[in-house]
Coordinates of C-alpha atoms and ligand atoms in Angstrom, one line a residue:
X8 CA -35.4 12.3 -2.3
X9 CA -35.0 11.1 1.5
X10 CA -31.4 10.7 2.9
X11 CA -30.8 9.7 6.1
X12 CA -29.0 12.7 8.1
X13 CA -26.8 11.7 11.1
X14 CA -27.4 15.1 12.1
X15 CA -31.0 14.6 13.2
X16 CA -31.1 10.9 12.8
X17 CA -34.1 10.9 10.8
X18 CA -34.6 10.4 7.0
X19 CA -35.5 14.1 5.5
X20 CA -36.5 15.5 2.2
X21 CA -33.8 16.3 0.8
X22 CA -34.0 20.1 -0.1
X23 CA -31.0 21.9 -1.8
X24 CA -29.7 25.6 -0.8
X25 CA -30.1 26.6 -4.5
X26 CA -32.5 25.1 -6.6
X27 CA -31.4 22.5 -9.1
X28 CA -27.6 22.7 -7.4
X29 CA -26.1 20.6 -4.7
X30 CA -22.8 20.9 -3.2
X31 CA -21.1 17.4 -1.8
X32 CA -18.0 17.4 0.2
X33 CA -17.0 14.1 1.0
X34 CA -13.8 13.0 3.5
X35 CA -11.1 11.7 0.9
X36 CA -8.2 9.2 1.7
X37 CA -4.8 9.9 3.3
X38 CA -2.7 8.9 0.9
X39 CA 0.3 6.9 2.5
X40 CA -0.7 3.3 1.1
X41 CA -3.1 1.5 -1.2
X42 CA -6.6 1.6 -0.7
X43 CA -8.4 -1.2 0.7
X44 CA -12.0 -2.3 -0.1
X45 CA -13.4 -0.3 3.1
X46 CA -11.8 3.1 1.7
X47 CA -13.7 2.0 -1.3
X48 CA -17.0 1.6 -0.1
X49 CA -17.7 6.2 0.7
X50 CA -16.1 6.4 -2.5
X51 CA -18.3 3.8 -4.4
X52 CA -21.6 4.6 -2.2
X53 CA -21.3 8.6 -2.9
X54 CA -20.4 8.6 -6.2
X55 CA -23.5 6.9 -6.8
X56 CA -25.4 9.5 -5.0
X57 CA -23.8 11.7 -7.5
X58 CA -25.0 9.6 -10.6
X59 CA -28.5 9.5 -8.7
X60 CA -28.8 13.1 -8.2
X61 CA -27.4 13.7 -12.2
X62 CA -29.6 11.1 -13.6
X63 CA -32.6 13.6 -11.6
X64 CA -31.0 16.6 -13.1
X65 CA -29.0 18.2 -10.9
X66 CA -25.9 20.2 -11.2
X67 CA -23.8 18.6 -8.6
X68 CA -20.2 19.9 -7.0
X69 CA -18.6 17.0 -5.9
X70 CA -15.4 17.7 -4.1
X71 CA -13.6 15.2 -2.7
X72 CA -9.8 15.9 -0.8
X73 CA -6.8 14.4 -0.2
X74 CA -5.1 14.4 2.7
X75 CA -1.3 15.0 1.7
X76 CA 0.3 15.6 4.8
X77 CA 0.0 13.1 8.0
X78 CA 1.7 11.5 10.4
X79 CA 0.9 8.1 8.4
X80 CA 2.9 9.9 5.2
X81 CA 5.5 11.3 7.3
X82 CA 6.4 8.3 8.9
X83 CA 6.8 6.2 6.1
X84 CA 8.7 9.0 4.3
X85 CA 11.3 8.4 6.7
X86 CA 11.6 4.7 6.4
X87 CA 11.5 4.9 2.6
X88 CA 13.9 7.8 3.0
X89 CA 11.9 10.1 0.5
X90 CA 10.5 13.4 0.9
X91 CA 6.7 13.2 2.3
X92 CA 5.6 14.4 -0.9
X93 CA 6.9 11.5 -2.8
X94 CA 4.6 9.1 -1.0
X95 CA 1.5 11.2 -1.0
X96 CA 1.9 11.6 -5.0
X97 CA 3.0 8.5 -5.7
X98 CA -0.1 7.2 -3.9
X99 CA -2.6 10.1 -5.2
X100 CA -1.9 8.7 -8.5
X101 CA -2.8 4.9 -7.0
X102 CA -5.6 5.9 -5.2
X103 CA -6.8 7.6 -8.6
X104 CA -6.3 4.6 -10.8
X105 CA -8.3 2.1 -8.1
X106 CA -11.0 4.8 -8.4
X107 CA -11.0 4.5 -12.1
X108 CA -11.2 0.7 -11.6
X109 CA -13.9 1.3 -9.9
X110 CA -15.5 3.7 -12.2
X111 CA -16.0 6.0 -9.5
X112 CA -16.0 9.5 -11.2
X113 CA -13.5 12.0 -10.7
X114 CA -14.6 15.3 -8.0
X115 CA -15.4 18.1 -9.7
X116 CA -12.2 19.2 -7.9
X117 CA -9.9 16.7 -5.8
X118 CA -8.3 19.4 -3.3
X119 CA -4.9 18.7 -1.4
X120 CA -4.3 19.8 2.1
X121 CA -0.7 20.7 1.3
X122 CA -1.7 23.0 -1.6
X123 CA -4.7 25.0 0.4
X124 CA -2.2 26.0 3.1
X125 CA -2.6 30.1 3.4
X126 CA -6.7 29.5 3.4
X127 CA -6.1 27.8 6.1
X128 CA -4.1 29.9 7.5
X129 CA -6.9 32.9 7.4
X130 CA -9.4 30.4 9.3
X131 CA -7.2 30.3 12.3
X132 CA -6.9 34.3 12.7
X133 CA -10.2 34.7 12.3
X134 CA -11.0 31.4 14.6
X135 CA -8.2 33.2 17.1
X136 CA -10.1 37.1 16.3
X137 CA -13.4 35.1 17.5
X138 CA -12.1 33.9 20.7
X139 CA -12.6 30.4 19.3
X140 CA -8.5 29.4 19.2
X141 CA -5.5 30.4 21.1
X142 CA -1.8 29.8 20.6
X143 CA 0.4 28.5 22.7
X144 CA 4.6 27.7 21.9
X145 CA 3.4 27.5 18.5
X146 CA 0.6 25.3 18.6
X147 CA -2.3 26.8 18.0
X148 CA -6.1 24.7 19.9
X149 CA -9.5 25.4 18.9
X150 CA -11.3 25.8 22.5
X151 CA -14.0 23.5 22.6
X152 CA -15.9 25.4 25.1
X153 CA -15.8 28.3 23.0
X154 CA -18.5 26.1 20.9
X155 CA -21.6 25.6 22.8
X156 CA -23.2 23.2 20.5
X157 CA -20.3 20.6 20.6
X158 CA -21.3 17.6 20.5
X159 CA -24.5 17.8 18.2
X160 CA -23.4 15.6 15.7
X161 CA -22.6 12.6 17.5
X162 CA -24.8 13.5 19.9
X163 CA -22.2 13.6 22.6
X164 CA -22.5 15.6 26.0
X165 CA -19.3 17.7 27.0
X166 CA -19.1 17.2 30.4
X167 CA -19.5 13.5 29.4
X168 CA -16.6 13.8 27.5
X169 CA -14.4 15.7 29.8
X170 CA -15.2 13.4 32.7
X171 CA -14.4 10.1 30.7
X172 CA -10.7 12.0 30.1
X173 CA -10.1 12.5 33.3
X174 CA -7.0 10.6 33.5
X175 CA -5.3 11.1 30.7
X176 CA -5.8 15.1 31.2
X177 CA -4.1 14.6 34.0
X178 CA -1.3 12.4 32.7
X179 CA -0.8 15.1 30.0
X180 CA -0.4 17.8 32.7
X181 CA 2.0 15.8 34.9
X182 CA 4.2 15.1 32.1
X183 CA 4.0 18.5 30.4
X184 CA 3.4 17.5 27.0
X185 CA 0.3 19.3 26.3
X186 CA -0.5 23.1 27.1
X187 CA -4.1 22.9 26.0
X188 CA -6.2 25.4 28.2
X189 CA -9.0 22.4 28.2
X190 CA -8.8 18.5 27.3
X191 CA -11.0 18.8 24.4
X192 CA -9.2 21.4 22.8
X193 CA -8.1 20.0 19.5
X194 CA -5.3 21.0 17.2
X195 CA -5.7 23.9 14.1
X196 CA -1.5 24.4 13.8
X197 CA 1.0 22.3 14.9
X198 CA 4.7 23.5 15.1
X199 CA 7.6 21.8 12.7
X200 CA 9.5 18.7 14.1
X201 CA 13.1 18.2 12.2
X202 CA 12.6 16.2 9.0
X203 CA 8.9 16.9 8.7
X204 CA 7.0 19.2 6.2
X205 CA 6.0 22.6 7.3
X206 CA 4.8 26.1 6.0
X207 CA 5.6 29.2 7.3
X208 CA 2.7 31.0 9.6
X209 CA 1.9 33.8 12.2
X210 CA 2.2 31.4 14.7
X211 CA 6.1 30.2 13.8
X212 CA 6.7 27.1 11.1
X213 CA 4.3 24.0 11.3
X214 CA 1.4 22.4 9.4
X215 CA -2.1 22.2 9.7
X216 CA -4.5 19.8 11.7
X217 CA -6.6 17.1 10.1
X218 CA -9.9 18.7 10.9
X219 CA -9.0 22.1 9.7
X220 CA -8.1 20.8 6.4
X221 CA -12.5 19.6 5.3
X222 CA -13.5 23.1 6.9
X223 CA -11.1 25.2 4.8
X224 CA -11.1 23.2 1.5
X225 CA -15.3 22.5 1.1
X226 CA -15.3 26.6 2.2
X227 CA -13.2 27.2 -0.7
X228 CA -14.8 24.6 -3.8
X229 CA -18.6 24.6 -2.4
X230 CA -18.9 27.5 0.0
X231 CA -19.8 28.2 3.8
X232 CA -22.7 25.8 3.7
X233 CA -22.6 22.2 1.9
X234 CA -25.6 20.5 1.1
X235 CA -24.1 17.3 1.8
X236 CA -21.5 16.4 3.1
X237 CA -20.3 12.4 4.0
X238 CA -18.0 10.1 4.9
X239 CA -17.1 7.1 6.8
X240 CA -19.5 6.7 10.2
X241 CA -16.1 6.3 12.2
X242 CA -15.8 10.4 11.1
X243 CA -18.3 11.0 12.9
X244 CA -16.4 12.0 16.1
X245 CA -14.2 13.5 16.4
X246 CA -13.2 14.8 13.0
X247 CA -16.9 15.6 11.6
X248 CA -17.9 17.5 15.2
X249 CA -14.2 19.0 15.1
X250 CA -15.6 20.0 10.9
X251 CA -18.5 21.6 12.8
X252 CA -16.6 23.8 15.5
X253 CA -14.5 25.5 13.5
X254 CA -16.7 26.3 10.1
X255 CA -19.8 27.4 12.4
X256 CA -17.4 29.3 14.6
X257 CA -15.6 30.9 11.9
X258 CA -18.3 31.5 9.3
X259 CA -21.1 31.7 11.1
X260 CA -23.7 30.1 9.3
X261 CA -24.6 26.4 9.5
X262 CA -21.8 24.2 8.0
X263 CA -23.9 21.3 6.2
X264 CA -27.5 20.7 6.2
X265 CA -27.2 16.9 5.6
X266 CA -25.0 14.7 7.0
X267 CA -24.6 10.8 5.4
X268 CA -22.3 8.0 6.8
X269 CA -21.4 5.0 5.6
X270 CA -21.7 2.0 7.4
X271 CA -18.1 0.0 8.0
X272 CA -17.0 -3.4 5.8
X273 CA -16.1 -6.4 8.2
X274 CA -14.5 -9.7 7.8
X275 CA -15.4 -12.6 9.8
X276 CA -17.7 -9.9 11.4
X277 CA -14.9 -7.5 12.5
X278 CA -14.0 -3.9 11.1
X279 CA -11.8 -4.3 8.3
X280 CA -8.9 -1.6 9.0
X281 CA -4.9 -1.2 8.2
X282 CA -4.4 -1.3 12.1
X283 CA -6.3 -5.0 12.3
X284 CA -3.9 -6.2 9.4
X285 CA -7.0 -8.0 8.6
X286 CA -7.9 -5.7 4.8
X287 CA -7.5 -6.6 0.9
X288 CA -6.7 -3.8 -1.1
X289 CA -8.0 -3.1 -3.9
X290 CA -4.9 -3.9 -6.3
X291 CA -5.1 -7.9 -4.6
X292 CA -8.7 -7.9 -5.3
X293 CA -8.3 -6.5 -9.0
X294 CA -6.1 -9.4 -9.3
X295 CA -8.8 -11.6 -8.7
X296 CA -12.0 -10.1 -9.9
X297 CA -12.5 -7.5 -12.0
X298 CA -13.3 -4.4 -9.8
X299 CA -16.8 -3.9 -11.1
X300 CA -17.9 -7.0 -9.2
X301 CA -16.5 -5.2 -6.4
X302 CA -19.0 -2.4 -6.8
X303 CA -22.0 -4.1 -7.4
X304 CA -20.9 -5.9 -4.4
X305 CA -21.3 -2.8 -1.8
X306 CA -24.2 -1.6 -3.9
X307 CA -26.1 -4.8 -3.4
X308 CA -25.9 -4.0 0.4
X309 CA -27.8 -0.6 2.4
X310 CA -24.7 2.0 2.6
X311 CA -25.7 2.5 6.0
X312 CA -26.1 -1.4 7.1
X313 CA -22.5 -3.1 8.0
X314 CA -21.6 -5.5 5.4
X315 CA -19.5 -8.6 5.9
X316 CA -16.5 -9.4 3.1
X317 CA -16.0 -12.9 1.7
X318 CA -14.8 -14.6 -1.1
X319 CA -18.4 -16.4 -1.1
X320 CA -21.0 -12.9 -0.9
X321 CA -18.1 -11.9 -4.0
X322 CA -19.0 -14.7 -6.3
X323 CA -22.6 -14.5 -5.6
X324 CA -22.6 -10.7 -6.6
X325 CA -20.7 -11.7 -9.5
X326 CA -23.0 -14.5 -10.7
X327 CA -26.0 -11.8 -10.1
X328 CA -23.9 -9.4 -12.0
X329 CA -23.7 -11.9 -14.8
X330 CA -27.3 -12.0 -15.2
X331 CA -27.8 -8.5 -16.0
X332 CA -24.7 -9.1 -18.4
X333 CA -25.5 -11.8 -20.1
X334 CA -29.2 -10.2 -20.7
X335 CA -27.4 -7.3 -22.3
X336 CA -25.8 -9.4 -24.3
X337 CA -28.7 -11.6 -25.9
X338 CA -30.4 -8.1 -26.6
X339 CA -26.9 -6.8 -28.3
X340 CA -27.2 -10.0 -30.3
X341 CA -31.1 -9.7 -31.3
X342 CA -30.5 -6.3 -32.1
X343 CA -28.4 -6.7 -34.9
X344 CA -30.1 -9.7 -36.6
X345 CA -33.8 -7.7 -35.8
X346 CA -35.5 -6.6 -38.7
X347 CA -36.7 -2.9 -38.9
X348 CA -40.8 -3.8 -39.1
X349 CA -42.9 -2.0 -36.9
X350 CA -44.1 -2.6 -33.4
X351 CA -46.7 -4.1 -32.7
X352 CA -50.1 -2.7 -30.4
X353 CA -48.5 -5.6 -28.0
X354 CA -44.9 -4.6 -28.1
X355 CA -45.9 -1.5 -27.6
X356 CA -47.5 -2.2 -24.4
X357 CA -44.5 -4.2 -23.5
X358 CA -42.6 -1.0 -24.1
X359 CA -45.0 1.2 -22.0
X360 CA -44.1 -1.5 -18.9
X361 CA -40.2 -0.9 -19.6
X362 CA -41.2 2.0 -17.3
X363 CA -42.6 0.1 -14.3
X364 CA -39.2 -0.7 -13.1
X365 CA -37.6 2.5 -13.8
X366 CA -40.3 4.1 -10.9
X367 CA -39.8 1.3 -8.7
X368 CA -35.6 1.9 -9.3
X369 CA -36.5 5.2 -8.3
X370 CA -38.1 5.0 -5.6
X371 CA -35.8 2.8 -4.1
X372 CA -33.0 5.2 -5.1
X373 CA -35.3 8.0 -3.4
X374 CA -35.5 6.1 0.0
X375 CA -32.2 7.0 1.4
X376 CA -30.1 5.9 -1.9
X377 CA -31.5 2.1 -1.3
X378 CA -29.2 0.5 -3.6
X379 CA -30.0 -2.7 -2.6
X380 CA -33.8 -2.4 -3.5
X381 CA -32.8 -0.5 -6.5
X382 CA -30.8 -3.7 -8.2
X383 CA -33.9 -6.1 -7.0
X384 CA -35.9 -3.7 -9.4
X385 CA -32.5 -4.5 -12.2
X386 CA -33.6 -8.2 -11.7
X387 CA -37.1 -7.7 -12.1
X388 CA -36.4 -5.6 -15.2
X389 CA -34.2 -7.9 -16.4
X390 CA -36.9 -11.0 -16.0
X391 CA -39.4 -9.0 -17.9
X392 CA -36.9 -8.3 -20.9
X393 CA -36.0 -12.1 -21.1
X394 CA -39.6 -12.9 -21.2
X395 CA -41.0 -10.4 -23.5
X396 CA -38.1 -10.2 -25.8
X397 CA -36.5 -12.6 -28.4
X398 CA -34.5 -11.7 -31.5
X399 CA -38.1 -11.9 -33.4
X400 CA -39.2 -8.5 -31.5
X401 CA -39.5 -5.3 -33.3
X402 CA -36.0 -3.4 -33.1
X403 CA -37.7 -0.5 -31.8
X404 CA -38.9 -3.1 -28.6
X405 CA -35.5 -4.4 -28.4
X406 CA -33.3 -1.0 -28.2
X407 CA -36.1 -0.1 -25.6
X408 CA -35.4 -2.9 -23.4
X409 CA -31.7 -2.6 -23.5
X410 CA -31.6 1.5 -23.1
X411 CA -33.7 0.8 -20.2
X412 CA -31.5 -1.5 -18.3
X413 CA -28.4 0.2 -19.7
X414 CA -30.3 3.3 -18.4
X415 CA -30.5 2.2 -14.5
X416 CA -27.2 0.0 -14.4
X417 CA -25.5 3.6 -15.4
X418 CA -27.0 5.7 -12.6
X419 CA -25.1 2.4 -10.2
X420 CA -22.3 2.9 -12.3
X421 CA -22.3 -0.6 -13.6
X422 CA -20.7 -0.6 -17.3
X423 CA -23.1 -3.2 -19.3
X424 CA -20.4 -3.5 -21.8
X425 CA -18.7 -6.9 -21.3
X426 CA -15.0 -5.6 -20.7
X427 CA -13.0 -8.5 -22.8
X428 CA -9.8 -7.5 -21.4
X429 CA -7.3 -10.0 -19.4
X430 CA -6.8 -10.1 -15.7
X431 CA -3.2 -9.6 -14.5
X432 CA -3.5 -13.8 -12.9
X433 CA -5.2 -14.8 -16.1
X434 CA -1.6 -13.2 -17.6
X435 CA 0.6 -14.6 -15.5
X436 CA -0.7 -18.3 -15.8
X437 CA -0.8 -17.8 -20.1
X438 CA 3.1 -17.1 -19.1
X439 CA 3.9 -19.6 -16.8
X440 CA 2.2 -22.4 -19.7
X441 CA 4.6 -20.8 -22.3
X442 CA 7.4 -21.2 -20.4
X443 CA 6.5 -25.2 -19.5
X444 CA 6.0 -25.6 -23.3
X445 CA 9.2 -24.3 -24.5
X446 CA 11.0 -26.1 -21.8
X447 CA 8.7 -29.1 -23.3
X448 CA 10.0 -28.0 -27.0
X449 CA 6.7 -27.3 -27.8
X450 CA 8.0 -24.1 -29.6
X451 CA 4.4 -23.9 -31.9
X452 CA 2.8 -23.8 -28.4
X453 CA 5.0 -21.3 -27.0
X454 CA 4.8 -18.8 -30.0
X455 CA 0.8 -19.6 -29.9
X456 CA 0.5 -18.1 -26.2
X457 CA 3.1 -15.2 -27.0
X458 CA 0.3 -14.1 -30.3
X459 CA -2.5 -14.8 -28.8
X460 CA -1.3 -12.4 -26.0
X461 CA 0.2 -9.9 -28.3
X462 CA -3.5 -9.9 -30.1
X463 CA -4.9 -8.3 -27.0
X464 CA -2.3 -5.9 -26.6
X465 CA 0.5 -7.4 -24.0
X466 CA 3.5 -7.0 -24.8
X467 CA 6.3 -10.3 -23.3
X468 CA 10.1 -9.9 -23.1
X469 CA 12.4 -12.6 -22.2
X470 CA 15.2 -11.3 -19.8
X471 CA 17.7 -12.5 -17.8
X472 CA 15.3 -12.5 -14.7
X473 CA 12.5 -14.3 -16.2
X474 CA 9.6 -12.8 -18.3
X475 CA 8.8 -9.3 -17.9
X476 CA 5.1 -8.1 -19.5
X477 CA 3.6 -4.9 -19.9
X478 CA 0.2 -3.7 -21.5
X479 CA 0.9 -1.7 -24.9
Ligands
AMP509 P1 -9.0 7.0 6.0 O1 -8.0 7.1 4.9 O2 -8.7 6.0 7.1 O3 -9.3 8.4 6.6 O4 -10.4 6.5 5.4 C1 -11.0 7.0 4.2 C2 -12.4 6.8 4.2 O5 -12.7 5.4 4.3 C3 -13.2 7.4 5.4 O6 -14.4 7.9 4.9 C4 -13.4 6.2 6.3 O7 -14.5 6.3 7.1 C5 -13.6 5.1 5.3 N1 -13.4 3.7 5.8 C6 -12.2 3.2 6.4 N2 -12.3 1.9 6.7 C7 -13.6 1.6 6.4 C8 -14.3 0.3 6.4 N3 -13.8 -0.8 6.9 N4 -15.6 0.3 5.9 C9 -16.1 1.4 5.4 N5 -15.5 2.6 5.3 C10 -14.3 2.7 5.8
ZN510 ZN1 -13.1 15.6 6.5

């Protein structure tokens, strides 16, 4: 396979350390809110790396963290007046119910920052035994300098960097807020403020930084070098350099041989972000689609190429999406009324072509994950199936046909099941009509909806506030 690796910036072979094994670390979510559909796209685009590089037979470590303990999480602690750790779990368990949505697979091992603290720990005194960190008041800096190939990632010069700083080094100094030896020193320990988290440490009670957290944790679930590690392209700098500093400083040994980045999700051709107030999370989306149009949706674009949100490039993924459903669906259907004769010599060369677009799904797949390619070759598949197969085929032709497609829509993580359940809107308008028909006396109506509803599993009670309604 080729990937893309920002490191180099050119497409390589992709080569693992051990044979048959890779090792993914990929940058998780801080979890102080809901997701929006940008947070979704690594997580959707990754996780089909990982189906790829399963479906080719590889043993793959995915780990994947969350980051517990922020500023983000600490600040709204405050105004919720909750202890930090009630946000962060109350959203962990959100963030792990969109990803289900989403059927993106759960890491081999999810690590929290909060939970890896004394590992973290050990990295800064060796980081300080290696001349590559200092404390000072109880904040402990990486120095940059220290590290002369700074910058290789994002392919940033370090006098550059320190020129274009100039003025805020010097408004740091005059107003004595930062000690730092160097402006590009970044943060490994930060000392307690009242009401926030901390841990104890050599260096007095604090927490850890944000970029110290990916070094320690992908050290501890993959090892000192990943294969591949990814993320968002806006980690690029600083956090993914910062990644770089500290695990080559301390350990030694390259950190990652491959580095992927998404591209970002825009609306009206701007970056989609919490700060912008211009996002959807996932939940609104959910309301309105169901989430596996979503995914198709970011896998019918290049991971790497921007892609531009609207309600329009939704429903044309979700008619697309349709197409490959609803040609599940006929084959379902001819399957069970096919007869169990034999194939013939031409359905059995219609069977030998099944495989035509399985190569060309994987060779798009093997040119830098090119999903988009990859679901033309669906389509074409699809085509051939409609043509070549009717509920007159030989069962052996039809359970071909449908394993195939079934086959590739897996490695995108597209279920081909049709899911029959009801969306939350669909549920609410059922409700709303049962209420205008009782107030109408149309009681036969009323106890219609509340059946029909109960049929599939929801559950209605009348309170004094309205209608509540759960899922059973
Ligand atoms: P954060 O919680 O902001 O650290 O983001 C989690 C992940 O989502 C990171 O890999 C970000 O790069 C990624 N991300 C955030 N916003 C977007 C966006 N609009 N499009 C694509 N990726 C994004
Ligand atoms: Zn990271």
């Amino acid at each position: 396979m080729k990937i893309y690796n920002t490191l180099t910036r050119t497409k390589q072979d992709f080569v693992p350390i051990n044979e048959g094994k890779v090792g993914i670390y990929v940058c998780g979510p801080t979890v102080y809110d809901y997701i929006h559909i940008g947070n979704a796209r690594p997580m959707i685009v990754f996780d089909t790396l990982r189906r790829y590089l399963l479906y080719k037979g590889y043993d793959v470590n995915y780990v994947s963290n969350f980051t517990d303990v922020d500023d983000k999480i600490i600040k709204r602690a405050l105004e919720e007046g909750v202890p930090a750790s009630e946000i962060s779990e109350r959203f962990i368990k959100e963030v792990k119910k969109d990803m289900k949505d989403l059927n993106v697979m759960e890491a081999t091992t999810h690590p929290k920052a909060t939970e890896e603290i004394p590992d973290m720990i050990d990295m800064i005194k060796v980081l300080i035994e290696k001349d590559h960190a200092y404390e000072v008041n109880g904040t402990v800096y990486f120095r940059t300098r220290s590290f002369p190939e700074y910058g290789k990632l994002s392919k940033k010069n370090i006098d550059d960097l320190e020129a274009g700083h100039r003025d805020e080094k010097h408004a740091l100094k005059v107003d004595g807020a930062d000690e730092k030896e160097d402006f590009l020193d970044f943060v490994l320990w930060k000392p307690k403020k009242e009401g926030e988290p901390s841990w104890p440490s050599p260096w007095g009670d604090g927490r850890p930084g944000w970029h110290l957290e990916c070094s320690v944790m992908s050290k501890k679930y993959i090892g000192d070098i990943i294969d591949i590690h990814a993320g968002g392209e806006d980690l690029i700098f600083p956090h993914h350099e910062n990644e770089i500093a500290q695990s080559e400083a301390a350990n030694e040994v390259e950190f990652a041989r491959y580095w992927m980045h998404n591209g970002f999700l825009r609306i009206d051709g701007e970056k989609m972000s919490k700060s912008l107030g211009n996002f959807f999370t996932i939940r609104e989306i959910g309301e309105k689609y169901p989430l596996q149009i979503i995914r198709f949706f970011i896998l019918s674009a290049h991971y790497r190429s921007p892609l531009n949100f609207s309600d329009q490039l939704v429903e044309s993924a979700k008619a697309s999406l349709e197409r490959i459903l609803t040609a599940v669906s006929k084959l379902e259907d001819a399957l069970q009324s096919a007869k169990g004769r034999a194939s013939t010599d031409d359905e059995k060369k219609i069977i030998e072509g099944l495989c035509d677009f399985e190569k060309k799904f994987d060779d798009a797949m093997e040119d830098d994950l090119n999903t988009a390619d990859a679901i033309s070759a669906v389509f074409e598949l699809v085509k051939y199936t409609n043509s070549n197969i009717t509920s007159d085929s030989s069962k052996e032709l039809i359970k071909a046909g449908l394993d195939q497609i079934r086959k590739l829509c897996d490695v995108l993580g597209i279920i081909t099941e049709l899911k029959k359940e009801k969306l939350d809107s669909e549920i609410e308008a059922l409700i709303e009509e049962r209420q205008a028909a009782r107030k109408a006396k149309n009681f036969a109506r009323a106890d219609e909806i509340r059946d029909q509803l109960a049929a599939e599993g929801i559950i209605l009670e009348d309170t004094r506030e309205g209608v509540k309604w759960k899922r059973a």
